XYZ file of C-alpha atoms in Angstrom:
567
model
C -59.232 12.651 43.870
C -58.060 12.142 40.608
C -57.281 15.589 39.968
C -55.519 15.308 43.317
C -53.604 12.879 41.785
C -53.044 14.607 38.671
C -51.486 17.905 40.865
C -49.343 15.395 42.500
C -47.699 14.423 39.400
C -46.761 17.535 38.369
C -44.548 18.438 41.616
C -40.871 17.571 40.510
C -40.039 16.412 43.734
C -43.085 13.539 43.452
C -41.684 12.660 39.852
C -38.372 12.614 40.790
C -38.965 10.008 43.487
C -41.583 7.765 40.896
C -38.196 7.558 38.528
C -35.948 6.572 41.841
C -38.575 4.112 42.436
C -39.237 2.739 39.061
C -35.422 2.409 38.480
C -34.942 0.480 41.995
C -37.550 -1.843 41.249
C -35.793 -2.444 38.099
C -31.984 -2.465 40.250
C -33.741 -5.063 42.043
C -35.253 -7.496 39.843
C -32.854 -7.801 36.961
C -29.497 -7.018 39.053
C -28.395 -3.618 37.024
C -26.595 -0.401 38.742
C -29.402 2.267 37.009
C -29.517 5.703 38.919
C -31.466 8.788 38.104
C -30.684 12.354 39.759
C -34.262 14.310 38.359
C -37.207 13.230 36.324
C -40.522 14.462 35.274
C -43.002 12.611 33.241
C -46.348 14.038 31.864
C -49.924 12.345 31.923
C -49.396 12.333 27.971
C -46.103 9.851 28.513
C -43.724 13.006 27.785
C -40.596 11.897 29.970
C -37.644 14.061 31.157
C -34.673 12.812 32.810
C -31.553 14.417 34.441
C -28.253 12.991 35.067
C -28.955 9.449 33.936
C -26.036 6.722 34.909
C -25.632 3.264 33.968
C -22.929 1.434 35.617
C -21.891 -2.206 34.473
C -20.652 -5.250 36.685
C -17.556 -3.384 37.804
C -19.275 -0.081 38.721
C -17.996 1.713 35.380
C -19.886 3.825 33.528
C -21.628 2.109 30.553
C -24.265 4.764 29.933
C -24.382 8.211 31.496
C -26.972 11.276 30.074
C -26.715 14.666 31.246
C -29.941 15.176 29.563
C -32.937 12.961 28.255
C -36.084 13.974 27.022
C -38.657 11.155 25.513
C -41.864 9.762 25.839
C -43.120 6.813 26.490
C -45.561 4.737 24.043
C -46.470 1.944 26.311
C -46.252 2.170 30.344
C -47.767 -1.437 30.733
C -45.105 -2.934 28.734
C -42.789 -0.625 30.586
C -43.180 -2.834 33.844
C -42.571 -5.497 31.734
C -39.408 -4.459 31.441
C -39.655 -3.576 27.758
C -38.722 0.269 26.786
C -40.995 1.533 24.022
C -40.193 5.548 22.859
C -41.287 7.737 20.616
C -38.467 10.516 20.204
C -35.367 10.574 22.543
C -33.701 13.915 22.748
C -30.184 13.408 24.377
C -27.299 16.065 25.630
C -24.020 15.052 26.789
C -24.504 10.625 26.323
C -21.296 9.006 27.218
C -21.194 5.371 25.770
C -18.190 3.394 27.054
C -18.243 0.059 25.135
C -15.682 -2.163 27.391
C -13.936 -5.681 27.081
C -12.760 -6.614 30.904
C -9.662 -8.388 30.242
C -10.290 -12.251 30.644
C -13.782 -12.032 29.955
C -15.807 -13.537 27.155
C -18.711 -10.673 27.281
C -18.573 -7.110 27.350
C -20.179 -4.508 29.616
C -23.013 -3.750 26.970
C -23.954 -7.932 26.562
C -23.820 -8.251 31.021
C -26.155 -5.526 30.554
C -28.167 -6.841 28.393
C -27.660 -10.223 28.960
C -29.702 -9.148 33.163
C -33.020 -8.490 30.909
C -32.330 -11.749 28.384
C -34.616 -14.746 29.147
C -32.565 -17.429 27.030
C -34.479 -17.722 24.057
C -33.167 -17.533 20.622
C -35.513 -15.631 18.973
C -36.525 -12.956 21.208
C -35.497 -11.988 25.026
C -37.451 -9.745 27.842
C -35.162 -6.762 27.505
C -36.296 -4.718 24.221
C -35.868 -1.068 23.444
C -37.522 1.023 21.106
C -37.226 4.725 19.723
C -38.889 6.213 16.558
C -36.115 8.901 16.798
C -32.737 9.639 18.378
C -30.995 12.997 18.405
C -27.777 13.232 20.297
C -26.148 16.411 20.805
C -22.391 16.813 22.216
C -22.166 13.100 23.254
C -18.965 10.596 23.122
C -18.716 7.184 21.852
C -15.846 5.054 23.614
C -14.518 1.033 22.612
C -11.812 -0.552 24.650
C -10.294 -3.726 24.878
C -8.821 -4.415 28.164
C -6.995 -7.721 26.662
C -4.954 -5.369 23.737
C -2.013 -3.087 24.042
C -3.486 -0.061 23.095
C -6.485 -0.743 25.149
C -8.814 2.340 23.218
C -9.851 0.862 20.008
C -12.105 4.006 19.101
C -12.932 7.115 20.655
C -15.635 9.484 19.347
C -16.253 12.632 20.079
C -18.371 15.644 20.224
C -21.173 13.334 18.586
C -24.198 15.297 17.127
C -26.174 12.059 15.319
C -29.913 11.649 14.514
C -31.048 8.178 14.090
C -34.284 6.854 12.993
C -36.409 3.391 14.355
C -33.686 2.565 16.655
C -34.209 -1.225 18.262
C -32.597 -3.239 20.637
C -33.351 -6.572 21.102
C -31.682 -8.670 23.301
C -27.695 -8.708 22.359
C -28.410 -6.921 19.118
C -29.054 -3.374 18.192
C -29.659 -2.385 14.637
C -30.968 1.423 13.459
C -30.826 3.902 10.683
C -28.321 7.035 10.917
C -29.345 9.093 9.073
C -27.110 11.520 9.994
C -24.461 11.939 12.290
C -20.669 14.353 12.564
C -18.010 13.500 14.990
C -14.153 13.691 15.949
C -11.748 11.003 15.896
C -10.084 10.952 19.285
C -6.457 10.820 16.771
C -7.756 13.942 14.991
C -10.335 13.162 12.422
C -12.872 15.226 11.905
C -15.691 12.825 10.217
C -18.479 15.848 9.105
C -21.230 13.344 7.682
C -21.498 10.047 8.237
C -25.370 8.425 7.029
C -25.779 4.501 7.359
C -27.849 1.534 8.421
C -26.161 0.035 11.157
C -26.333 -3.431 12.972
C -24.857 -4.613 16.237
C -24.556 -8.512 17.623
C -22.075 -10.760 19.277
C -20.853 -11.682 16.095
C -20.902 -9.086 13.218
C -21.241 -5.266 13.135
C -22.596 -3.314 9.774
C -22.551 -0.587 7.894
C -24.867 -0.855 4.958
C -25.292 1.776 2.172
C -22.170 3.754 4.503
C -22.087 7.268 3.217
C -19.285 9.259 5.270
C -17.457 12.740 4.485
C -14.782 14.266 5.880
C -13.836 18.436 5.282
C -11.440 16.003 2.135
C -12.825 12.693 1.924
C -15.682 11.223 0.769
C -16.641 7.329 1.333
C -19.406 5.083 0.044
C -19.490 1.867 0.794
C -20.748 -1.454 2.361
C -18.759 -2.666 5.753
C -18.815 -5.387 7.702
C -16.778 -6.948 10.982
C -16.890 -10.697 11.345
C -16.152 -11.958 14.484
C -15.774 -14.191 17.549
C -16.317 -12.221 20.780
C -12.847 -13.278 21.960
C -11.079 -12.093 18.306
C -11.109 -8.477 19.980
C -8.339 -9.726 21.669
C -6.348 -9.991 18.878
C -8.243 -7.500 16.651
C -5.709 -7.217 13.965
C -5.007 -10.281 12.930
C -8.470 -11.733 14.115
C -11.451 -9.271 13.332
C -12.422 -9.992 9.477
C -13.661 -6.440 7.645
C -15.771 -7.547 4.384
C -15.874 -3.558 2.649
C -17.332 -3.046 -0.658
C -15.973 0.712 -1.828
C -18.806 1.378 -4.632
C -16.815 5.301 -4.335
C -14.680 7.108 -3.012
C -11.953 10.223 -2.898
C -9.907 10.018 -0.215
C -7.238 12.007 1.121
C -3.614 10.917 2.170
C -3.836 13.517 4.404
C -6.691 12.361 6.596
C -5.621 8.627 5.925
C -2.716 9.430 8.217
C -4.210 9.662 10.792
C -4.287 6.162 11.010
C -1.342 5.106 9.191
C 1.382 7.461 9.275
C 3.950 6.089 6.806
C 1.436 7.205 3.635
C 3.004 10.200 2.120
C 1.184 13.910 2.343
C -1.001 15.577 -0.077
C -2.219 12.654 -2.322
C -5.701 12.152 -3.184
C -7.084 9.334 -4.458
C -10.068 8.085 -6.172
C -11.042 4.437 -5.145
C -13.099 1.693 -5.641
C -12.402 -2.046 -4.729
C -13.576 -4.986 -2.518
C -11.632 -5.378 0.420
C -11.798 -8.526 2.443
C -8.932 -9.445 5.367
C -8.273 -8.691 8.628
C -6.306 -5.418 9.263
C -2.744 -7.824 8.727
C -3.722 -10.168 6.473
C -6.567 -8.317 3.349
C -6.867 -8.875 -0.396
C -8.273 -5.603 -2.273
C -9.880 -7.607 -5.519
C -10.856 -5.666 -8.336
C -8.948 -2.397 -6.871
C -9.067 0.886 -9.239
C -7.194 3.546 -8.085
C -6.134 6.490 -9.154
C -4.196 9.682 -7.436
C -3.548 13.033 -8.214
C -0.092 12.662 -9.041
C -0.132 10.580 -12.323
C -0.261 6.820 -10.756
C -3.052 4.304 -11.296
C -3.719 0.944 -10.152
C -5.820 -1.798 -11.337
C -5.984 -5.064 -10.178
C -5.761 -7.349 -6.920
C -3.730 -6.616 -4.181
C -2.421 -8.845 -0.826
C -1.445 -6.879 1.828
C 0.366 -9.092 5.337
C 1.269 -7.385 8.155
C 0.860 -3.382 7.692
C 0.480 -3.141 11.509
C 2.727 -6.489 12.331
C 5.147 -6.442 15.218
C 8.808 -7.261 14.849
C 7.981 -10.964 14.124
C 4.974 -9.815 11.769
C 7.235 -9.200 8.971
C 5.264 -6.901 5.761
C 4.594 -7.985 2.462
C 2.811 -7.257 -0.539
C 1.351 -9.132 -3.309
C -0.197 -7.404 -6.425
C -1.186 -8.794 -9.387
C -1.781 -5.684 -11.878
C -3.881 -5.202 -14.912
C -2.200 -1.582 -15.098
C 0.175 0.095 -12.929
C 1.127 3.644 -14.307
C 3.178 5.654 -12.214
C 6.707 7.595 -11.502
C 9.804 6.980 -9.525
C 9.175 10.635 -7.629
C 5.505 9.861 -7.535
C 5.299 6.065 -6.153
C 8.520 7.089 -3.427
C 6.455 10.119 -1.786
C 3.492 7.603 -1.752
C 5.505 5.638 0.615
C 8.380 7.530 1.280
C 10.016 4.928 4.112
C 8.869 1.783 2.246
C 9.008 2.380 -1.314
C 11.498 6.029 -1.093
C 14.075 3.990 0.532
C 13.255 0.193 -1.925
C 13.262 1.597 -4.862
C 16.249 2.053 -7.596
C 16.854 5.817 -7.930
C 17.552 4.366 -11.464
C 13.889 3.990 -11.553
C 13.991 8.139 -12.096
C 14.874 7.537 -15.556
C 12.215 5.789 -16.695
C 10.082 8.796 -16.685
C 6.004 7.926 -16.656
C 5.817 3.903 -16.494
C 3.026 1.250 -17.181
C 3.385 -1.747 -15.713
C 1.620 -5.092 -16.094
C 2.050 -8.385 -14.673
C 2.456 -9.648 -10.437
C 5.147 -8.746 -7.937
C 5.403 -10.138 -4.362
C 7.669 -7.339 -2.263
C 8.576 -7.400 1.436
C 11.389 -5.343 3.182
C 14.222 -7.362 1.626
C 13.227 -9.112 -1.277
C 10.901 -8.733 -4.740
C 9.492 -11.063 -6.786
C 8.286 -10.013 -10.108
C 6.778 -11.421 -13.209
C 5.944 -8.375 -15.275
C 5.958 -6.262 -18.472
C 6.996 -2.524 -18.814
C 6.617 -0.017 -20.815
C 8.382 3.484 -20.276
C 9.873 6.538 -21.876
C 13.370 4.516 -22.336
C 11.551 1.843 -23.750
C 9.840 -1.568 -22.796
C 11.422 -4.111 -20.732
C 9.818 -7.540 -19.844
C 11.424 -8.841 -16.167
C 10.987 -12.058 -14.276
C 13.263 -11.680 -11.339
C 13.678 -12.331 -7.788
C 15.513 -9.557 -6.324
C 17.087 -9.366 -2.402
C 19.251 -7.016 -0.480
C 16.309 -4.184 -1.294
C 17.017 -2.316 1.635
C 20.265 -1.225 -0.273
C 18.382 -1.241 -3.473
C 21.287 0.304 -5.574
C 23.437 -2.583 -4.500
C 20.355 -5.149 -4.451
C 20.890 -9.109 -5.754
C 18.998 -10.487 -8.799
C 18.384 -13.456 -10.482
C 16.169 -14.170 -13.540
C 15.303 -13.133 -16.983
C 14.724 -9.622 -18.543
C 13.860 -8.563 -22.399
C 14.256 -5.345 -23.487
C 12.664 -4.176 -26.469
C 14.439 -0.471 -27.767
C 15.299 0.454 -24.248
C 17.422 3.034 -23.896
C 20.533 1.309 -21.883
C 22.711 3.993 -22.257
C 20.514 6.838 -20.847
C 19.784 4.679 -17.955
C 23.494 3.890 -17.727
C 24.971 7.186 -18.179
C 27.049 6.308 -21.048
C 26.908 8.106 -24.434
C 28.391 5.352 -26.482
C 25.518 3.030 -25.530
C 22.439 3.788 -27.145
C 19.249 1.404 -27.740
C 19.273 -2.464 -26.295
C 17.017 -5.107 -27.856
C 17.956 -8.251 -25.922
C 16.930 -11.702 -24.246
C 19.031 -12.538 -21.329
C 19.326 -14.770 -18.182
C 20.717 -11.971 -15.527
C 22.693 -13.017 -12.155
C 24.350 -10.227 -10.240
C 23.905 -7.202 -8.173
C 23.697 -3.109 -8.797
C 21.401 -1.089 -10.322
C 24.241 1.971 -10.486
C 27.355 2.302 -13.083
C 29.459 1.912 -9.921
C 27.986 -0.828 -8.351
C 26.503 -3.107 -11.074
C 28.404 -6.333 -11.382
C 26.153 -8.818 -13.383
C 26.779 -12.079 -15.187
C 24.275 -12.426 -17.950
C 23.563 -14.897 -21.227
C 21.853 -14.151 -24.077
C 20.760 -12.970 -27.342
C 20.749 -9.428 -28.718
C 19.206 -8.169 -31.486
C 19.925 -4.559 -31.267
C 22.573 -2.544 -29.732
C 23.726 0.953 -30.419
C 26.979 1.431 -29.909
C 29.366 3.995 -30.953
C 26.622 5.544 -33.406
C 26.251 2.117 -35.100
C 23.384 -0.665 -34.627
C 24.733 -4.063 -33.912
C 22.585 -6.954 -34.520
C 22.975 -10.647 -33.954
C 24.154 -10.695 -31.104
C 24.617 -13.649 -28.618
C 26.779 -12.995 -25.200
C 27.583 -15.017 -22.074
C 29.770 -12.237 -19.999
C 29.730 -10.430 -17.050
C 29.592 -6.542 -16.888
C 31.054 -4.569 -13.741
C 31.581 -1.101 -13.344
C 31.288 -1.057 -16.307
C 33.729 -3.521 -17.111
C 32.468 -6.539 -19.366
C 34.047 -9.665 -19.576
C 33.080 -12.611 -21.515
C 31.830 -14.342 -24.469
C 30.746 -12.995 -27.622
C 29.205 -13.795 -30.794
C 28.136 -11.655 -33.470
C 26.211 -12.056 -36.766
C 25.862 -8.684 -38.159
C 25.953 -7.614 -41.848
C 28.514 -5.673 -40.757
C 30.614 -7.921 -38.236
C 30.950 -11.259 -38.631
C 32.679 -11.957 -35.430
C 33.798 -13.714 -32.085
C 35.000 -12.459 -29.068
C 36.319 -13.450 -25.864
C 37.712 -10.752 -23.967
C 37.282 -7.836 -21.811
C 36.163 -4.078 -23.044
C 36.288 -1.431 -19.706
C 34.143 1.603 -20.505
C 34.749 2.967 -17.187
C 37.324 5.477 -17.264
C 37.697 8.298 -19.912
C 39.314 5.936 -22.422
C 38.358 2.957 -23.145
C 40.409 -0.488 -22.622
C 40.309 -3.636 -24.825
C 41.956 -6.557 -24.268
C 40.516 -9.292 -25.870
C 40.922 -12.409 -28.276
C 38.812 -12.202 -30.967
C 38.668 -13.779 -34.945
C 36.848 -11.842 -37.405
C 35.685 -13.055 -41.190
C 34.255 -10.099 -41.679
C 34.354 -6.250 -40.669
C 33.353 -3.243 -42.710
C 34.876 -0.239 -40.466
C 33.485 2.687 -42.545
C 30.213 0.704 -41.938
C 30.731 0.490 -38.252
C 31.839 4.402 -38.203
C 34.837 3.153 -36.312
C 37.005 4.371 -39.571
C 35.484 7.256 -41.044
C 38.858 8.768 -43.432
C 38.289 6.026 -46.126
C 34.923 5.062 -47.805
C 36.048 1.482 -47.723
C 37.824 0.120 -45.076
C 37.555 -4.034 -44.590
C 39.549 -6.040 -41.968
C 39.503 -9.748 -41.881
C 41.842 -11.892 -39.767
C 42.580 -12.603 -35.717
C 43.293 -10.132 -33.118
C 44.760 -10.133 -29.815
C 44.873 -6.738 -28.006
C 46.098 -4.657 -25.191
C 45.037 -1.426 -26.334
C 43.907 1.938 -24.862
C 41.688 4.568 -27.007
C 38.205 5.775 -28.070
C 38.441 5.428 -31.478
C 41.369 4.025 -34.228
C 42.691 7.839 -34.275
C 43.932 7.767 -30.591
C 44.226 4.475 -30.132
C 47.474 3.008 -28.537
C 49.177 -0.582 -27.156
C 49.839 -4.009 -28.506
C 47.952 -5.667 -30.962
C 48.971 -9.050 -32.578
C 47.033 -9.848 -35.338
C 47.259 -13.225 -37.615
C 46.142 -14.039 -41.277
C 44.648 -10.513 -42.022
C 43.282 -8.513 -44.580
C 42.454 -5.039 -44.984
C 41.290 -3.426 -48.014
C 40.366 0.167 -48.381
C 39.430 2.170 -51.501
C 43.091 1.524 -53.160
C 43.501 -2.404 -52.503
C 43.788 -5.227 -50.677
C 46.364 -5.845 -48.036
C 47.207 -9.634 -46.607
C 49.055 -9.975 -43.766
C 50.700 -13.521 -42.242
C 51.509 -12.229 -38.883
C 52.375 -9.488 -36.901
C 52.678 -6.752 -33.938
C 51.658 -3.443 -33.533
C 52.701 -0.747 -31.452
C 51.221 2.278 -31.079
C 52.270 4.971 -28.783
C 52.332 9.278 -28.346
C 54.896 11.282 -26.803
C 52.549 12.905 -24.863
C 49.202 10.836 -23.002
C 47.845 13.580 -21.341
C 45.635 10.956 -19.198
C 46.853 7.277 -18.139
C 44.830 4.404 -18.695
């Protein structure tokens, strides 16, 4: 009889219909939609199963297996309800992870939930398996109360994973290893973690991943409430801790397409946030193209909707990078933000916090570049047209090459302290109304010192207020001086106690050459060789290598026959 019974079991037809009746019996008592096409099981618990299907509470798929192959440890505990494996062996698995819209639970906790008996600790549905090797199988996630609907799609999934367990709601396990496509395009070539499911966090812990580019390893978690997948970028809370990493722009892309091409970074940080709202905190990057960054970084709204407006906070130990370097990072953010003046600077370091967003900046910082060091606290506005951009606050420069940056040959080094209050960041389009002190400036080969000024300079026109204390020039000013065209135009008030020309190299025919006294001007010129207009001056004196000249009042004129180029 019992070998009978033993022949019996080993006719597919008669283990076919024991699976179709052990998977009714379990349709019937806990309420699921669980079909089987083929099985055979051996009298040593080896199980094989064909065309496996799982449906969920609105006749979806939830599970389907072309191919299983297991075996069972425990067959009491199996009517029980409890599934206890040794190895699972799996071709073509299709996973569909699904959040009905208007529902608190997805398909996989219904599921579940049928096998649950209520208690806290421990519930009547439990699954088991030593080992798990999938081969050409497809994860799917969607979110039926989202517009995109498909929050991840994996395919071609070839994973082995090691003491796999579910127990009631939760699943945790060990991947040890595992290669897969991104349904946008991402081929992910290793990916080894331990990994933990519930209704309110999912884990990643010691995450090792790999692309054919990348390379990731870190700790993740998602913190949330079931109904947060709703709103899963502004709701779903990612806790990552990068220990390492070199990651590709390239591959990034795939999920953010405004990062430039062909950067590669090397990263570590702890990022905590949800997708539109995440602080990086002790961030250290650095790329292949000369930039670094250290320190903490705020990022609102990457992914925000027209009302979600983007902005940026960083506060930075170091920032070292390039004009050409930091625009092809970002080229529609920071490419089109950014003062092509910037191109000047050469390699910058940066330290100090900025706030951006697409119209305005808000800095508190100190620079150091290849035209010199500049210290800035401004608010700045209009950034969309950044060469015409508003700003308002303080800047120091210490030996910064002003002329360079300006385009003017006259204008060398600028030491200065200044309240600033204009626009432009161009020759033609700067029109700024500053007050200050300046120590330094290099002007017409000479260095000025002693300098205080309350003007305004425009294209390049300046206007204003000025007093200077030199050893040189003992003067003050109030006046205009335009730079603008090919010769320059003065008309300006001005007394002066004390003026050594030779000195200033604005007379260079006499080795002495002093001028004391008041001047009003119209005049036109480079230089006191082609200089020509109206000039009143009263109680002079000039003295030059021969003697000393005084002078009560009077005009000058000076004119040529010929002015090949009008004022």
């Amino acid at each position: 009889m019992v070998l009978v019974f033993g022949i019996l079991l080993t006719i597919p037809a008669v283990q076919t219909r024991i699976g179709q009746y052990a998977t009714n019996e379990i349709n019937i008592a806990y309420g699921t939609d669980i079909t089987i096409e083929q099985a055979s099981v051996t009298v040593f618990g080896g199980v094989k199963l064909k065309k496996v299907l799982v449906r969920d509470h609105h006749q979806d798929t939830l599970f389907f297996i072309n191919r299983l192959k297991t075996n069972i440890l425990d067959f009491n505990r199996l009517t029980n309800g409890d599934l206890l494996f040794g190895n699972i062996k799996a071709d073509d698995l299709l996973f569909k992870l699904k959040q009905y819209k208007g529902e608190k639970d997805n398909n996989l906790d219904r599921f579940v939930a049928a096998f649950d008996d209520g208690s806290t600790s421990s519930g009547k549905f439990l699954m088991t398996a030593q080992t798990i090797e999938l081969a050409n199988s497809r994860f799917i996630m969607i979110d039926e109360n989202i517009e995109s609907k498909k929050i991840l799609d994996f395919l071609n999934i070839n994973a082995q994973v090691n003491n796999f367990k579910i127990l009631g709601t939760s699943v945790t396990t060990a991947i040890s290893n595992m290669n897969f496509k991104d349904f946008r395009g991402l081929q992910v070539t290793k990916l080894k973690t331990n990994f933990t499911y519930t209704k309110d966090n999912i884990l990643l812990q010691k995450l090792d991943l790999a692309t054919k580019a990348s390379t990731l390893k870190a700790d993740v978690a998602m913190r949330y409430n079931r109904e947060d997948f709703s709103n899963f970028l502004n709701k779903v809370i990612f806790d990552v801790n990068v220990t390492s990493a070199t990651i590709t722009s390239n591959d990034i892309r795939y999920f953010y397409e405004e990062l430039g091409e062909n950067h590669t970074f090397q990263l570590k940080t702890n990022l905590l946030g949800t997708l539109n709202d995440f602080r990086t905190k002790n961030l250290n990057l650095v790329d292949n193209h000369d930039t670094k960054i250290i320190g903490d970084l705020h990022f609102k709204n990457i992914f925000g909707n027209e009302k979600q407006l983007f902005s940026l906070d960083g506060n930075f130990e170091n920032l070292t990078s390039n004009y050409e370097d930091l625009a092809a990072l970002l080229p529609n953010l920071l490419g089109k933000t950014l003062p092509t003046s910037l191109k000047k600077l050469g390699q910058f370091s940066v330290i100090g916090s900025t706030t951006v967003t697409t119209t305005t900046i808000d800095t508190d910082l100190f620079m150091s570049s290849s035209l010199g060091n500049l210290q800035a606290d401004l608010v700045m506005s209009n950034i969309q047209n950044i060469d015409n951009a508003t700003y308002k606050g303080k800047i120091i420069l210490d030996n910064f090459n002003v002329g360079s940056m300006l385009n003017q040959k006259e204008v060398g080094y600028v030491s200065m302290n200044a309240d600033v209050d204009g626009k432009g960041f161009t020759l033609k389009l700067i029109d700024t109304k500053f007050k200050g002190s300046v120590t330094k400036l290099q002007f017409m080969n000479y260095n000025y010192t002693g300098i205080l000024v309350d003007g305004n300079f425009k294209k390049p026109i300046f206007k204003g207020k000025v007093n200077i204390n030199d050893p040189n020039l003992f003067m003050e000013f109030d006046g205009l001086v335009d730079i603008s065209k090919k010769e320059n135009v003065y008309k300006f008030d001005t007394k002066i106690d004390y003026a050594n020309l030779t000195a200033l190299q604005l007379v260079k025919m006499d080795s002495v050459s002093i001028f004391k006294g008041k001047i009003y001007t119209n005049l036109v010129g480079n230089s006191l060789n082609n200089l020509y207009g109206d000039v009143l001056i009263e109680e002079t004196s000039y003295q030059n290598p021969r003697d000393i000249y005084y002078f009560d009042n009077f005009k000058l004129n000076s004119s040529f026959d010929q002015i090949k180029n009008e004022p």
